[in-house]
Coordinates of C-alpha atoms and ligand atoms in Angstrom, one line a residue:
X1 CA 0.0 0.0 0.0
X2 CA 1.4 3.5 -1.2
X3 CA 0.7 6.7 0.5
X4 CA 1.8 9.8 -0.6
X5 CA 1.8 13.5 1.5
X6 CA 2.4 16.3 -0.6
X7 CA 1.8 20.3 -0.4
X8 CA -0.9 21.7 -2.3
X9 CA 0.8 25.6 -1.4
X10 CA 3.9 27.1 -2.0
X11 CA 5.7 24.5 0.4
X12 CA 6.2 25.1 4.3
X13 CA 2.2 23.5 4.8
X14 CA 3.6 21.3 7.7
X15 CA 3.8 18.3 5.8
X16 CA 7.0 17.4 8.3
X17 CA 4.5 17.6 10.9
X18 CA 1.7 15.1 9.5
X19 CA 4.4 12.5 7.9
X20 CA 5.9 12.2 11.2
X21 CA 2.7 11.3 12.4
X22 CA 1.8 8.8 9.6
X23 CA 5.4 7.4 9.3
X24 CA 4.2 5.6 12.8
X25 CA 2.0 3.7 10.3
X26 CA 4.6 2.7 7.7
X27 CA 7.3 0.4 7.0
X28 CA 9.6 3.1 4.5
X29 CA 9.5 6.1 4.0
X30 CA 10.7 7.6 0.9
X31 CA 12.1 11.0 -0.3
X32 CA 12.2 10.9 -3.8
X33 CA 12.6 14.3 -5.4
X34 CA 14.1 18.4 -4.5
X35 CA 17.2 18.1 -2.5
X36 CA 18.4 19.7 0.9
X37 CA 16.9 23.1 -0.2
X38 CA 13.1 23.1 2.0
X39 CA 12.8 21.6 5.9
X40 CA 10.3 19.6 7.3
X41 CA 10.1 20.6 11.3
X42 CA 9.4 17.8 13.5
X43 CA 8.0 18.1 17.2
X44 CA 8.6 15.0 19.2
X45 CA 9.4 13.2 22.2
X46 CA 13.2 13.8 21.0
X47 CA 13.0 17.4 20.8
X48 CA 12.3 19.7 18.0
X49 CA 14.3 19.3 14.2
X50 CA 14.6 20.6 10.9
X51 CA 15.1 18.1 8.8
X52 CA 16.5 19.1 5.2
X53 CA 17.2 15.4 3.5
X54 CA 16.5 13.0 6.1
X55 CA 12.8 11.0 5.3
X56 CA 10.9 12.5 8.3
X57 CA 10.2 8.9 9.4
X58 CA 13.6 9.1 11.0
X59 CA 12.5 9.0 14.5
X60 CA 10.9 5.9 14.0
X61 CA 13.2 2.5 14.7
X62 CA 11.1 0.4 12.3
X63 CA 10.9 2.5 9.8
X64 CA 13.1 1.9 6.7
X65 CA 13.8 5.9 5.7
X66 CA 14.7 5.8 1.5
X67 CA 16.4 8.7 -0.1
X68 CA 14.9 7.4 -4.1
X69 CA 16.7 8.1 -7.1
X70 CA 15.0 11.5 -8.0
X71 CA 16.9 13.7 -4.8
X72 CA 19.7 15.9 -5.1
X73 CA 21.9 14.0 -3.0
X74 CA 24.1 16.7 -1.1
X75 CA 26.0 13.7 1.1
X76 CA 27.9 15.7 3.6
X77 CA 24.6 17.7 4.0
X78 CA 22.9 14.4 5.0
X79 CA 25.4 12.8 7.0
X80 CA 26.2 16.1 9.1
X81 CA 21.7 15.6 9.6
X82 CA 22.4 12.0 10.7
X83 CA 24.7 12.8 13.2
X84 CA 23.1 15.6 14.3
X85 CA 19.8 13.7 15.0
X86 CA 21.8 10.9 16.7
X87 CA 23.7 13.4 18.6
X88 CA 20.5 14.9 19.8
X89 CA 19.7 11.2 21.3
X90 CA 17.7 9.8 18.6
X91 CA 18.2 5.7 18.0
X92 CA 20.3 5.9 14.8
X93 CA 17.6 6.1 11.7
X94 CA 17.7 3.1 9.4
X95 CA 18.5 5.3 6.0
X96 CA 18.9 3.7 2.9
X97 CA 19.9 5.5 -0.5
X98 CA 19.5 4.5 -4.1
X99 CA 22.2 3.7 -6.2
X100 CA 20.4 5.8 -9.0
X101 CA 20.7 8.9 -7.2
X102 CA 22.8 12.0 -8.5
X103 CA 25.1 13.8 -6.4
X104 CA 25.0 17.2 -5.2
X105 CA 28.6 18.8 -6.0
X106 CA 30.1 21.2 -4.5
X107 CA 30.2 23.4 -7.8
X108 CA 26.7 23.0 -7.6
X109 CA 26.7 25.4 -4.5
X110 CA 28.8 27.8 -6.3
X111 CA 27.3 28.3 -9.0
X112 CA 23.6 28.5 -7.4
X113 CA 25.2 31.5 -5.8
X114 CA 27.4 33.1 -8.8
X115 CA 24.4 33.0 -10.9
X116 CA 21.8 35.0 -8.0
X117 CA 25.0 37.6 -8.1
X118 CA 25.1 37.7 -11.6
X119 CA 21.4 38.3 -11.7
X120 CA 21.2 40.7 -8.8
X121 CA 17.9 42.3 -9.2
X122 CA 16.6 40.2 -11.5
X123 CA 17.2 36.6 -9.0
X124 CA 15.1 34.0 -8.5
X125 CA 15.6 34.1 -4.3
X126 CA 17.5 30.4 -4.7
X127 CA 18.3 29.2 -1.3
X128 CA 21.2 28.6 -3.0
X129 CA 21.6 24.6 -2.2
X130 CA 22.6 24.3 -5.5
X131 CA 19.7 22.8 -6.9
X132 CA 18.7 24.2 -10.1
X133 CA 22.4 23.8 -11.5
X134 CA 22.3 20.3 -10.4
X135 CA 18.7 19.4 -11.9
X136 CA 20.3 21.2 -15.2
X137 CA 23.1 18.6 -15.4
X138 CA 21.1 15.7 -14.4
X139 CA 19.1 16.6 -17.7
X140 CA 21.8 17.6 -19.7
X141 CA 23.6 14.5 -18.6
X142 CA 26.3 15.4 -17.2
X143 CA 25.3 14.5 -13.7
X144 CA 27.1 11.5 -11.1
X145 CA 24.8 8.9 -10.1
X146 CA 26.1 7.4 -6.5
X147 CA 27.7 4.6 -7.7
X148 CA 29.9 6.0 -9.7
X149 CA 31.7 7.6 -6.5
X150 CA 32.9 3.8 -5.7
X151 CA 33.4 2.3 -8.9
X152 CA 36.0 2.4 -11.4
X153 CA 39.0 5.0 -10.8
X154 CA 40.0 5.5 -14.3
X155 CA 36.1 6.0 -15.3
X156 CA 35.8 8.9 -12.8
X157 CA 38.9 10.6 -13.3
X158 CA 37.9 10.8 -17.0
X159 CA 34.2 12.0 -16.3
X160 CA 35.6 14.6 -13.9
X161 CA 38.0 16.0 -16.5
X162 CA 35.3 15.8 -19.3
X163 CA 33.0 17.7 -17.2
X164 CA 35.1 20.1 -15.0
X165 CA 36.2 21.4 -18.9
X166 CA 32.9 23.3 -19.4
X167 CA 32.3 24.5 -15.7
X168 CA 36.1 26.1 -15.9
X169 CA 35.1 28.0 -19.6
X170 CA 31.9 29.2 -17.4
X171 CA 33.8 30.1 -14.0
X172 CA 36.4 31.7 -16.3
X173 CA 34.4 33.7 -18.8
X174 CA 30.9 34.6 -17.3
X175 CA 31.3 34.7 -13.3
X176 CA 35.5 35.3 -12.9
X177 CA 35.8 32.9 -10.5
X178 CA 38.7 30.7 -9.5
X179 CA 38.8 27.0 -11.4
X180 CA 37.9 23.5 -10.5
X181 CA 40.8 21.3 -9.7
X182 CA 40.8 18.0 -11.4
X183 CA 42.6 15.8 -8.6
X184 CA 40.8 17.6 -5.6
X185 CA 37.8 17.1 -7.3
X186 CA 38.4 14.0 -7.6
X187 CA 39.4 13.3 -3.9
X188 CA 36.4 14.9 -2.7
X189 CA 34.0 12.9 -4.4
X190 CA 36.1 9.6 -3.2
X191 CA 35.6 10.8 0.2
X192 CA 31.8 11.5 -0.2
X193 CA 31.8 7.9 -2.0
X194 CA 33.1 6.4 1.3
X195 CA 30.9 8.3 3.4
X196 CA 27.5 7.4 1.5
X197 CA 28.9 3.5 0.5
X198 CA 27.6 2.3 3.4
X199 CA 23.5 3.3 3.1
X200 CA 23.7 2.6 -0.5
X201 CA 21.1 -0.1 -2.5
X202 CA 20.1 -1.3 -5.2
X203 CA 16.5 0.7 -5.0
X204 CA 14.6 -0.6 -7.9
X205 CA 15.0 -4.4 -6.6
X206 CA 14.0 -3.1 -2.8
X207 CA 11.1 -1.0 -3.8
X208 CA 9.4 -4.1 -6.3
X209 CA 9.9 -6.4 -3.2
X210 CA 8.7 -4.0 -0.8
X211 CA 5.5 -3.7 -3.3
X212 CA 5.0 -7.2 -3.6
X213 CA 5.5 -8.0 0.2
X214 CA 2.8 -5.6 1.2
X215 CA 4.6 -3.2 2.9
X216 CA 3.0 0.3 3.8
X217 CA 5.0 2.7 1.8
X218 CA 5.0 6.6 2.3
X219 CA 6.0 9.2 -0.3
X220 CA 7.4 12.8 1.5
X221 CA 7.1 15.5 -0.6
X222 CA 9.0 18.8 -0.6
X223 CA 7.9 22.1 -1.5
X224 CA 3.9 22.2 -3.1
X225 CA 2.0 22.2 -6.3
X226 CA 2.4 26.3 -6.8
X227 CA 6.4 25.0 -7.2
X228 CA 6.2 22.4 -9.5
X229 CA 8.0 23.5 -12.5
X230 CA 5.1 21.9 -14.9
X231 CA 2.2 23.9 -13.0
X232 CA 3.7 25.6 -10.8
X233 CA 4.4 29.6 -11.3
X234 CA 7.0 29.2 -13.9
X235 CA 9.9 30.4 -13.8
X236 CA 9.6 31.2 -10.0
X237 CA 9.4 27.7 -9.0
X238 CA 11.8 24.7 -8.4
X239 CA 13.7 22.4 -10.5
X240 CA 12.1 19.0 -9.8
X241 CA 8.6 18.1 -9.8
X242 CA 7.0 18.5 -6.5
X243 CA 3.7 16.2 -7.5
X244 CA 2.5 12.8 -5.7
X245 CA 2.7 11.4 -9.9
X246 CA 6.3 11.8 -9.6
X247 CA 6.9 9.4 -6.8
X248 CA 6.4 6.9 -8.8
X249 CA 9.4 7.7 -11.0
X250 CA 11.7 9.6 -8.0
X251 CA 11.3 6.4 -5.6
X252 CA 10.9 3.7 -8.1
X253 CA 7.4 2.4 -8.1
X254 CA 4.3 1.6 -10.4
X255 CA 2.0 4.4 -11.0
X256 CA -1.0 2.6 -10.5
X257 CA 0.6 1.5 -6.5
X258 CA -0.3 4.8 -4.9
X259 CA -3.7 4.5 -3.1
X260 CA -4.2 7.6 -1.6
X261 CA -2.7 11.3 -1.9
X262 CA -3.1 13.3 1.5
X263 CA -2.6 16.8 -0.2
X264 CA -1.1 19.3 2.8
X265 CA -3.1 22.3 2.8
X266 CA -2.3 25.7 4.9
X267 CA -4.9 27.3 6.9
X268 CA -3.7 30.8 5.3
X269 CA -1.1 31.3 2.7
X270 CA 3.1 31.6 3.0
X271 CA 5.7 31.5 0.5
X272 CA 9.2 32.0 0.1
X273 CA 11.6 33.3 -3.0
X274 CA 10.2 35.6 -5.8
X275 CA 7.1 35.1 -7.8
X276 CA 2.8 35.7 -8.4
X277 CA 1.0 35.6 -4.9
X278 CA -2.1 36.9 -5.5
X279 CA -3.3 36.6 -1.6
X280 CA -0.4 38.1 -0.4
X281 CA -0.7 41.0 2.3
X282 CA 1.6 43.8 3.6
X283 CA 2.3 45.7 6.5
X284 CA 1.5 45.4 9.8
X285 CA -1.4 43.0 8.6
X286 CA 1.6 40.5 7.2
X287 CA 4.0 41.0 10.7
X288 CA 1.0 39.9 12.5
X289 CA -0.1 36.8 10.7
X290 CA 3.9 36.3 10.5
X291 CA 4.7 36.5 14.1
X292 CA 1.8 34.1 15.1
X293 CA 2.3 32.2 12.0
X294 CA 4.0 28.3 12.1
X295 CA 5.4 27.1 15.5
X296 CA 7.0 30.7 16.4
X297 CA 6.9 32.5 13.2
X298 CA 6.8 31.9 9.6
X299 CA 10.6 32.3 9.0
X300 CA 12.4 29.6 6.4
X301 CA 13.7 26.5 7.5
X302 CA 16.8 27.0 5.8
X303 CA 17.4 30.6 5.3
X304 CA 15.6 31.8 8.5
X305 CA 14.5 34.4 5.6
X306 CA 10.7 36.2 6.8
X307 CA 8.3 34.0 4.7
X308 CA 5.9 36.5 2.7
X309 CA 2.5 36.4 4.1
X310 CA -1.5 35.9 2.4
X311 CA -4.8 35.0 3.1
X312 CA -6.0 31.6 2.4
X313 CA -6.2 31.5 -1.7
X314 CA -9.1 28.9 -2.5
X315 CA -7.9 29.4 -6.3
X316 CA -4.6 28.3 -5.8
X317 CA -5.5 25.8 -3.4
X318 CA -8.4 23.8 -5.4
X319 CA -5.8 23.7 -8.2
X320 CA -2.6 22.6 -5.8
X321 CA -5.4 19.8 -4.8
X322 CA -5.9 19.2 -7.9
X323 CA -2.8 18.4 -9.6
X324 CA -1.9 16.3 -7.1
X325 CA -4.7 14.0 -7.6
X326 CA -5.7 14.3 -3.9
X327 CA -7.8 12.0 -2.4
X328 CA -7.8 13.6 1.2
X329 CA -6.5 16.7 2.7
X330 CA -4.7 17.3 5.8
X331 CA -6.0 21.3 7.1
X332 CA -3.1 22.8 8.8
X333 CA -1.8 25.5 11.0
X334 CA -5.6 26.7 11.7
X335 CA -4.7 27.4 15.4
X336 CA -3.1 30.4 13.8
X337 CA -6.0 32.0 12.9
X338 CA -7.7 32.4 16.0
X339 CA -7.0 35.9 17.0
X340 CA -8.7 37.2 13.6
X341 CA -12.2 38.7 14.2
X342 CA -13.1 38.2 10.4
X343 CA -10.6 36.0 8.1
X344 CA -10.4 36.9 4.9
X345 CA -10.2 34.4 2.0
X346 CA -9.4 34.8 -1.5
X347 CA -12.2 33.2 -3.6
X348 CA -11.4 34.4 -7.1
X349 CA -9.1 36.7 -9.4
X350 CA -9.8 39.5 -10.9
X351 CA -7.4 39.8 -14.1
X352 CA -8.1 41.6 -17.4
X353 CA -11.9 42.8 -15.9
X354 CA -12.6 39.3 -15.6
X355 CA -13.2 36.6 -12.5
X356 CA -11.9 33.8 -12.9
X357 CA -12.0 30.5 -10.4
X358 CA -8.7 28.4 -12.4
X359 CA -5.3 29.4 -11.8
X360 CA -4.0 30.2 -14.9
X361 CA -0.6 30.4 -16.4
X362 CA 2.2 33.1 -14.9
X363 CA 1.5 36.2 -17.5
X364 CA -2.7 36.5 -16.2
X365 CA -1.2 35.2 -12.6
X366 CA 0.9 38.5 -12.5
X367 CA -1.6 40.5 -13.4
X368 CA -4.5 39.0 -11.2
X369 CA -6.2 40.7 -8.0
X370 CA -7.7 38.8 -5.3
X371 CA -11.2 38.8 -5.1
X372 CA -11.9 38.6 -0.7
X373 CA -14.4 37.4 1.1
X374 CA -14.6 37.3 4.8
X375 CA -15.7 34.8 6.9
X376 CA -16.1 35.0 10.5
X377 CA -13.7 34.4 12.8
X378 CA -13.6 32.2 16.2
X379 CA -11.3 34.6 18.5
X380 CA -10.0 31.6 20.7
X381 CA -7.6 29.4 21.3
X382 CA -8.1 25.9 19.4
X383 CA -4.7 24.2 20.2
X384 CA -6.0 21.0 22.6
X385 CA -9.3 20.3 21.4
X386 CA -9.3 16.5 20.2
X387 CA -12.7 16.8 18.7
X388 CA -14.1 17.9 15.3
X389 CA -17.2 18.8 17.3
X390 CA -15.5 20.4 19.8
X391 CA -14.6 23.0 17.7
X392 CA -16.0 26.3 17.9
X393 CA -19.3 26.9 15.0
X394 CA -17.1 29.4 13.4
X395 CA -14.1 27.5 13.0
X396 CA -16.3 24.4 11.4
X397 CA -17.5 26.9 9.4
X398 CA -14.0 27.8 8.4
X399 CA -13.0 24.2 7.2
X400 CA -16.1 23.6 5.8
X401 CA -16.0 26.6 3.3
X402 CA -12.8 25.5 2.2
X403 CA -13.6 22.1 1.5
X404 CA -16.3 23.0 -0.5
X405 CA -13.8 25.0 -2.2
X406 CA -11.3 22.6 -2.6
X407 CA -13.8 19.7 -3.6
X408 CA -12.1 17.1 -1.3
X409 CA -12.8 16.2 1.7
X410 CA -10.6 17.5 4.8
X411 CA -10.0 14.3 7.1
X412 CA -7.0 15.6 8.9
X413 CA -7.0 19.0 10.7
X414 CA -3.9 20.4 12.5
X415 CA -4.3 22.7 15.6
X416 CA -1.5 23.0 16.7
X417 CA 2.6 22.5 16.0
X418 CA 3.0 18.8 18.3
X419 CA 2.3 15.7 16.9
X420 CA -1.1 15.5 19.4
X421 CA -2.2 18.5 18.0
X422 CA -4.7 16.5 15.3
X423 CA -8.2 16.4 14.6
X424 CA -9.4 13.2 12.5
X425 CA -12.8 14.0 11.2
Ligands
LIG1 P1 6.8 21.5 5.6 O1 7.9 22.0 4.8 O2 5.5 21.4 4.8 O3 7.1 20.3 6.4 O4 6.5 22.7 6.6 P2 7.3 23.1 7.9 O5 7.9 22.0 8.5 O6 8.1 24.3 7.6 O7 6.1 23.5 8.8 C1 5.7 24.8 9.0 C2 5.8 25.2 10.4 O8 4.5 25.0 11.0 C3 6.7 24.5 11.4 O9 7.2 25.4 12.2 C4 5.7 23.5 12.1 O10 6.2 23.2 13.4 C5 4.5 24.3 12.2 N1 3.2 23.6 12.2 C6 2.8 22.5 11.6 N2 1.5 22.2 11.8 C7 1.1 23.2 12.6 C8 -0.2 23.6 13.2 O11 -1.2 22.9 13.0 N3 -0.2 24.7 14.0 C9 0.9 25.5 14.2 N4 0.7 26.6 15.0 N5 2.1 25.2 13.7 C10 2.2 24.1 12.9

């Protein structure tokens, strides 16, 4: 049985959060696309993580955690998470990593960075984890899957020196930066090939007996729909596909294996780097939903960067959900909004004189305003209550107009940052 948990927003739904909580439920977990470049925070018993790489069902001892083929494998990123974790007393997590995978280098880094410089005003915000130059390689094939960090020496050393010749003409020419070393190259990856040797697997041959055998299988998505460079808001998005459909290629399993999509959906709207956000709001309006936002504030996971701030966007949402293929929805961070006397939510855009209810392509997206409606609000504290019905009439309300907006039922609500803070309706 497959399960996959994706984001239906710009990313930072609290889909950590609610895999945590289902990875109790499964035998592997599986990361199987972005890289090191979005967090997942985790609340537990053990204290309180960000997890970059790591599968979140780390914390878990019978849980087999899988890092599938389609990451961007930054391997002293990971290790330096494993033994953080295990320093922070968690039992060592059982991590596997495909053999398929492709290696984060460390020019990848650089040149994440030299190209933001080089476009100054004009950047993409790029946490810069060096993932869009890596997912350019991958595709243009000039990539290093993991094995080839332990395999033949003469088969490297020729890659390397086949490949380093075009990064040098760039670094030369376009960003004036000093050159890539051939030999220390070379060593590097030789030393990240005995770090990783140990976790790696053949993947394809675990997954199709993992399938066959029954076992409960979860896919952990990254990032959301709004930054999937298909439908996403293109060019502002990310460089691997951040839909449930791509598990099955980034982890290595059938298409028609995944049972049910649990699409992560935000209680109000965040997003980080440049790009359309129709919702979004200013001010002291935006400090105030930022402040209470998350589990202490809507900052980044990895850049600690203020997230920008919007209403919940029922446009953007419905379509998130929908390109997932979502068959449930987990409603988060709705504690949040309890100190709102009327919530606004966005229910349509305005663009060209026209409403529209479908989230169209970036041009009309950049030119859309948001259409608001307010809905009552609750003004009180919902963090502790266990009980769908135990939620105040307003707050039903609240979930209930966005369901009907989203056209799938809500079966998970989140109300509050711990893993007992859950509502199963
Ligand atoms: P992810 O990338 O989708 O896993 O999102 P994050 O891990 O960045 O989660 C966003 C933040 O929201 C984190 O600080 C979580 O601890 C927090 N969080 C998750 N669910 C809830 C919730 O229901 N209420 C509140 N207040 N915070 C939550």
């Amino acid at each position: 049985m497959v399960k996959a948990i994706v984001g239906a927003n710009w990313g930072d739904e609290g889909k950590g959060k609610i895999t945590d909580m289902l990875a109790a439920d499964s035998d592997i977990v599986i990361r199987f696309q972005g890289g090191a470049n979005a967090g997942h925070t985790i609340i537990n018993e053990y204290g309180k993580f960000a997890l970059h790489l790591l599968p979140s069902g780390s914390f878990n001892r019978n849980v087999v955690n899988m890092i599938g083929n389609g990451v961007a494998l930054d391997i002293p990123e990971l290790i330096k998470e494993l033994d953080d974790v295990v320093a922070r007393g968690v039992p060592k997590p059982n991590l596997v990593v495909s053999e398929r995978a492709q290696v984060l280098m460390p020019y990848h880094k650089l040149f994440d960075k030299y190209e933001e410089e080089r476009l100054s005003d004009r950047q993409f915000g790029s946490t810069k984890s060096g993932i869009a130059p890596f997912f350019s390689d991958k595709f243009s094939k000039i990539g290093f899957q993991v094995w080839e960090l332990f395999d033949d020496e003469k088969r490297l050393r020729e890659k390397i020196k086949n490949i380093i010749e075009i990064k040098n003409l760039m670094l030369e020419h376009i960003y004036h930066k000093p050159l890539i070393d051939a030999d220390e190259l070379y060593n590097e990856l030789r030393g990240y090939g005995e770090m990783i040797e140990p976790y790696v697997i053949d993947s394809v041959q675990f997954m199709h007996h993992a399938v066959k055998s029954g076992k409960r299988i979860l896919l952990e998505g990254q990032l959301g729909s709004l930054k999937d460079p298909d439908f996403g808001i293109y060019p502002m998005t990310t460089s691997s596909s951040t839909l449930a459909g791509y598990g099955t290629v980034g982890a290595g399993i059938a298409p028609y294996e995944i049972k049910e999509i649990i699409t992560v959906v935000k209680a109000y709207s965040s997003a980080v780097g440049a790009g359309a956000f129709v919702s979004e709001i200013f001010g002291a309006d935006a400090d105030e939903l930022r402040k209470r936002g998350g589990d202490g504030g809507e900052f980044g996971a990895t850049t600690g960067r203020p997230r920008r701030m919007g209403w919940f966007d029922c446009v953007a949402s419905r379509y998130g959900c929908r390109v997932q293929g979502t068959t449930q929805v987990a409603f988060t961070v709705l504690d949040v909004l309890g100190y709102l006397d009327e919530i606004p939510v966005c229910v349509g855009y305005e663009v060209d004189g026209e409403v529209i209810r479908d989230f169209p392509t970036t041009g009309k997206l950049e030119r859309a305003k948001p259409v608001l409606k307010k809905l009552p609000g609750w003004k009180c504290d919902i963090r502790g209550i266990k009980k769908y019905e135990d939620l105040p009439e307003n707050c039903r309300n609240y979930i209930e107009f966005v369901e009907k907006e989203l056209e799938v039922p809500i079966k998970i609500v989140s109300n509050g940052p711990s893993r007992k803070d859950i509502i199963l309706r």
